[in-house]
Coordinates of C-alpha atoms in Angstrom, one line a residue:
X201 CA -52.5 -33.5 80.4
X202 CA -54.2 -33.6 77.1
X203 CA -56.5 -31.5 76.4
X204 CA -60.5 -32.1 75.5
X205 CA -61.5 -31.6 72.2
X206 CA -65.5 -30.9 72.7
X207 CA -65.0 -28.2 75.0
X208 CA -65.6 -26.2 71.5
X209 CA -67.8 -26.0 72.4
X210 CA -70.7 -31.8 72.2
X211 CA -77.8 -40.0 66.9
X212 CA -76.5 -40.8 63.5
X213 CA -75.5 -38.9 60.2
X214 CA -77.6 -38.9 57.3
X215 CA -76.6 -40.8 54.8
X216 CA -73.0 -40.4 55.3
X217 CA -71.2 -42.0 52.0
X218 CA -69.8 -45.5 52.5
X219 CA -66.6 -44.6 50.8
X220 CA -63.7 -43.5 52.2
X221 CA -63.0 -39.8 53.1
X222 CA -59.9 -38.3 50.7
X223 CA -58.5 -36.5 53.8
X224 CA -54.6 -35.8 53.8
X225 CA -53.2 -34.6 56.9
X226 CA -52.8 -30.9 57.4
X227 CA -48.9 -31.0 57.9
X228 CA -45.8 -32.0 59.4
X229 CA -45.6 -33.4 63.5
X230 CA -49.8 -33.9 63.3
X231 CA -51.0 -37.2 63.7
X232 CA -54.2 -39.2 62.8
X233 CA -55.8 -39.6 65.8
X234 CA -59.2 -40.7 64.7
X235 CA -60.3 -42.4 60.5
X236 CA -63.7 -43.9 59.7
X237 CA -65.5 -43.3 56.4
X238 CA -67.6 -40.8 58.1
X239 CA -65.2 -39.1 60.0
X240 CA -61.5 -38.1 60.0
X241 CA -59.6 -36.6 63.0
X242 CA -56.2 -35.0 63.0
X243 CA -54.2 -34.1 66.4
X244 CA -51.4 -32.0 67.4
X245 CA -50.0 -31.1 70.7
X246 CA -48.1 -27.4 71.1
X247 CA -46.8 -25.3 74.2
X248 CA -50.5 -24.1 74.3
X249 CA -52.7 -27.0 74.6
X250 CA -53.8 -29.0 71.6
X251 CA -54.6 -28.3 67.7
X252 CA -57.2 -30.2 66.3
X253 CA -58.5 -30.8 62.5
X254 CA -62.0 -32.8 62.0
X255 CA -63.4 -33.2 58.8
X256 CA -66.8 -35.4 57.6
X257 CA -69.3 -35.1 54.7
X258 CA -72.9 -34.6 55.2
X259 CA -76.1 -34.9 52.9
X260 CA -77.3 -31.5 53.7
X261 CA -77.0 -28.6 52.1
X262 CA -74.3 -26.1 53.5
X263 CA -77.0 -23.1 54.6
X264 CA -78.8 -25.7 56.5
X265 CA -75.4 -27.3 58.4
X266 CA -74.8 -23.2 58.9
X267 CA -77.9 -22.5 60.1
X268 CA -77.6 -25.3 62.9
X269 CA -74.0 -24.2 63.9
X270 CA -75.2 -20.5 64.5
X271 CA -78.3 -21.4 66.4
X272 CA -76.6 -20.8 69.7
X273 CA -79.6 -20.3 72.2
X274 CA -80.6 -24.1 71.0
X275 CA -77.0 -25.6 71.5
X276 CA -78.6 -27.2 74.6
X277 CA -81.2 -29.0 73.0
X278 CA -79.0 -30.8 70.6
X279 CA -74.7 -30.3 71.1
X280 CA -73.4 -33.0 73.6
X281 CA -72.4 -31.8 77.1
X282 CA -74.1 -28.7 76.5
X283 CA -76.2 -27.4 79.7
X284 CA -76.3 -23.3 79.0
X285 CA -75.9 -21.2 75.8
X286 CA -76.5 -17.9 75.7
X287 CA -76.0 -14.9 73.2
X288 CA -75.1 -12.0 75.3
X289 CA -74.3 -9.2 72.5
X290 CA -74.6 -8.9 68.8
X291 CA -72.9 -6.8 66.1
X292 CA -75.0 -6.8 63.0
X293 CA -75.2 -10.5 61.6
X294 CA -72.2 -11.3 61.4
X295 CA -70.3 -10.9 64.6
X296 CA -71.8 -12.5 68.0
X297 CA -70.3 -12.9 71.6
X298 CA -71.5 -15.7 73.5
X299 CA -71.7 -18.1 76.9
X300 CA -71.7 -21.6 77.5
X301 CA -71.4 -23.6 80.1
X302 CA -70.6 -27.5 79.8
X303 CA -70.5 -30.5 81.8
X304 CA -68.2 -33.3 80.7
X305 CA -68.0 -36.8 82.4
X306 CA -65.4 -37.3 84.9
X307 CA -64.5 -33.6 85.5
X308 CA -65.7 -30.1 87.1
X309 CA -68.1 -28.3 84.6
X310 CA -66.5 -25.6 82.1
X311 CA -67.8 -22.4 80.8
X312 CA -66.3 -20.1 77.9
X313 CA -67.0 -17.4 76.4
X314 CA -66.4 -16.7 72.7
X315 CA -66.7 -13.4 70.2
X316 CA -68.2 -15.5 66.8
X317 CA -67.5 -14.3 63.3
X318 CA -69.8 -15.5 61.0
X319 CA -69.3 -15.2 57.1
X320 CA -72.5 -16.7 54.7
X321 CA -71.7 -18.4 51.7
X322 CA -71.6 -16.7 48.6
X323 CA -70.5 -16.7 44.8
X324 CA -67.7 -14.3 45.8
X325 CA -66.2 -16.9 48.1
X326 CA -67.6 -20.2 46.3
X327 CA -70.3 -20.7 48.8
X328 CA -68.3 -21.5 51.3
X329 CA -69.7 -20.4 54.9
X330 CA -67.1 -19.9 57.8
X331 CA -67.7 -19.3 61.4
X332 CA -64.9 -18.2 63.6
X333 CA -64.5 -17.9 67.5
X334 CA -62.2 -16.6 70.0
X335 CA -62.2 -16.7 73.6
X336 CA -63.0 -13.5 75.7
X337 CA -63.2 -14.6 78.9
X338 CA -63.1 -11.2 80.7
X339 CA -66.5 -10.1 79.0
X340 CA -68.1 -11.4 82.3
X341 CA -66.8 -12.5 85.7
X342 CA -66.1 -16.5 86.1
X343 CA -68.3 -18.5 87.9
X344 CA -67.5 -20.1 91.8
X345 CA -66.9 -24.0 91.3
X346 CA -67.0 -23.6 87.3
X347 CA -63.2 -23.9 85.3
X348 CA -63.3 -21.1 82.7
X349 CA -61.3 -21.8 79.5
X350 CA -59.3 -19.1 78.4
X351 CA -58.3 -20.6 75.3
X352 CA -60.6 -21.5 73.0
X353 CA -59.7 -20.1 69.2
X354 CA -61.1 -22.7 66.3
X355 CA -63.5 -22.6 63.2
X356 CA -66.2 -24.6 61.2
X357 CA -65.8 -24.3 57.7
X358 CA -68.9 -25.1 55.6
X359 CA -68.6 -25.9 52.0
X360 CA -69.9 -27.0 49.3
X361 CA -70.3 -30.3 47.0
X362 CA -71.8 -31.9 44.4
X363 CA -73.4 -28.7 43.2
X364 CA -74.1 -27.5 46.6
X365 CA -76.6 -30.5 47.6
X366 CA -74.2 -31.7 50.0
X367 CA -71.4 -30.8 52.6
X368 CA -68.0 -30.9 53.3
X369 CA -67.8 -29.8 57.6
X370 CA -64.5 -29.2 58.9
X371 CA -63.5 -28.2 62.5
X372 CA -60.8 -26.6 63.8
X373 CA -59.7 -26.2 67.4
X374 CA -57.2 -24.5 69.3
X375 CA -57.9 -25.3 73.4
X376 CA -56.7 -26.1 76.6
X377 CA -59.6 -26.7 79.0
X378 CA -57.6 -25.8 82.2
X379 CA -57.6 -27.6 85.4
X380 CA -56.8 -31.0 85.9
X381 CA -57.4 -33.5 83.4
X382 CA -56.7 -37.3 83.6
X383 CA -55.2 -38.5 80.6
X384 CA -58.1 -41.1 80.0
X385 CA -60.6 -38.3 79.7
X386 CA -58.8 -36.6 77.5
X387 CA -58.3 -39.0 75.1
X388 CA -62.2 -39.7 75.0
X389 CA -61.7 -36.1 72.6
X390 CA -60.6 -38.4 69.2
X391 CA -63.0 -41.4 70.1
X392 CA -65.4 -40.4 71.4
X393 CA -66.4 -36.3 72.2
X394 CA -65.5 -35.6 68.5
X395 CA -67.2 -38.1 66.8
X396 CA -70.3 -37.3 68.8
X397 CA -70.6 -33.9 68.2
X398 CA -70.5 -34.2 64.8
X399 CA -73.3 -36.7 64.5
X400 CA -75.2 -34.0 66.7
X401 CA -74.4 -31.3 64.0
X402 CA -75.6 -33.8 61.2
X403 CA -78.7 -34.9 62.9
X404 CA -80.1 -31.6 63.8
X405 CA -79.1 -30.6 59.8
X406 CA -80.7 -33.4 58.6
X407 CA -84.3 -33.1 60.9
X408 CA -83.8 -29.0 59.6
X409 CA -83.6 -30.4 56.2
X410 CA -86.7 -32.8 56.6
X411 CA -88.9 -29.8 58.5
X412 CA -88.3 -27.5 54.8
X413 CA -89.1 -30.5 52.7
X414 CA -85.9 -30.6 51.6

């Protein structure tokens, strides 16, 4: 079964440019799963589960996209399918481990729980801002009639352009949800799941942006 892509886990962007995204495909035996001029989506299956690579530009500056992606406690309020967020430890202000728990159509509800690295942009590293996540699900016991994912490894990386006004988000993902999956939910991941929790992440930056006067 394939596996679904928002269990990284998912309005409109803001002013997405019209013209096409210049997104090349990250390598050999990955296929384009997913192409619009606000969004480009890139799948490949391995022994694991499935990789995926989701990239789309949005007019906000990168600290304010960053700010949203980090504000876990509100992930409920805004991230599609998400019904519990929780930060259960934290390591300074850079390392985080947390708890969600979602509920996607057609299947049993899934929790995870992921130890987040989080790196702020900077001149040393071009302004770029990263956050990184693995799963740890033995931090707390699983949950009767809730699947827990056990492998959940991906990234968003931040950066800048045009001077830092605007942002290039990229997503990574590394997952296999567990359980049984038909294959027409699955495939919801590049047409649907994907696409929708990015235009969560861009409306959230964009109402962040308006509430700064930015």
């Amino acid at each position: 079964m394939r596996c679904i892509a928002v269990f990284a886990a998912a309005a409109v962007f803001a002013a997405i440019p019209a013209q096409a995204l210049d997104v090349k495909s990250p390598g050999p035996d990955w296929t384009e799963a997913h192409r619009t001029s606000e969004l480009v989506i890139f799948v490949k299956d391995v022994d694991e589960g499935r990789r995926i690579v989701a990239t789309a530009e949005v007019e906000v500056r990168p600290a304010i996209v960053f700010n949203v992606l980090s504000d876990f406690e509100h992930y409920p309020d805004f991230m599609p399918y998400v019904e519990e967020s929780r930060v259960l430890s934290r390591k300074g202000n850079s390392q985080v481990v947390t708890y969600a728990r979602i509920a996607p159509p057609f299947v049993s509800d899934r929790d995870y729980l992921l130890r987040v690295r989080m790196t702020r942009g900077t001149a040393s590293n071009s302004g770029v801002f990263k956050i990184e996540w693995e799963a740890v699900p033995e931090v707390q016991p699983e949950v009767e009639g809730v699947v827990r994912i056990k492998l959940n490894e991906g990234s968003w990386l931040v950066a800048p352009l045009d001077g830092g006004t605007r942002t290039r988000l990229t997503y990574t993902l590394l997952t296999n949800p567990g359980g049984l999956i038909p294959d027409f939910v699955a495939n919801m991941s590049n047409t649907i799941a994907i696409p929708e929790l990015f235009k969560a992440v861009g409306k959230r930056s964009v109402q962040e942006a308006n509430a700064k006067g930015e």
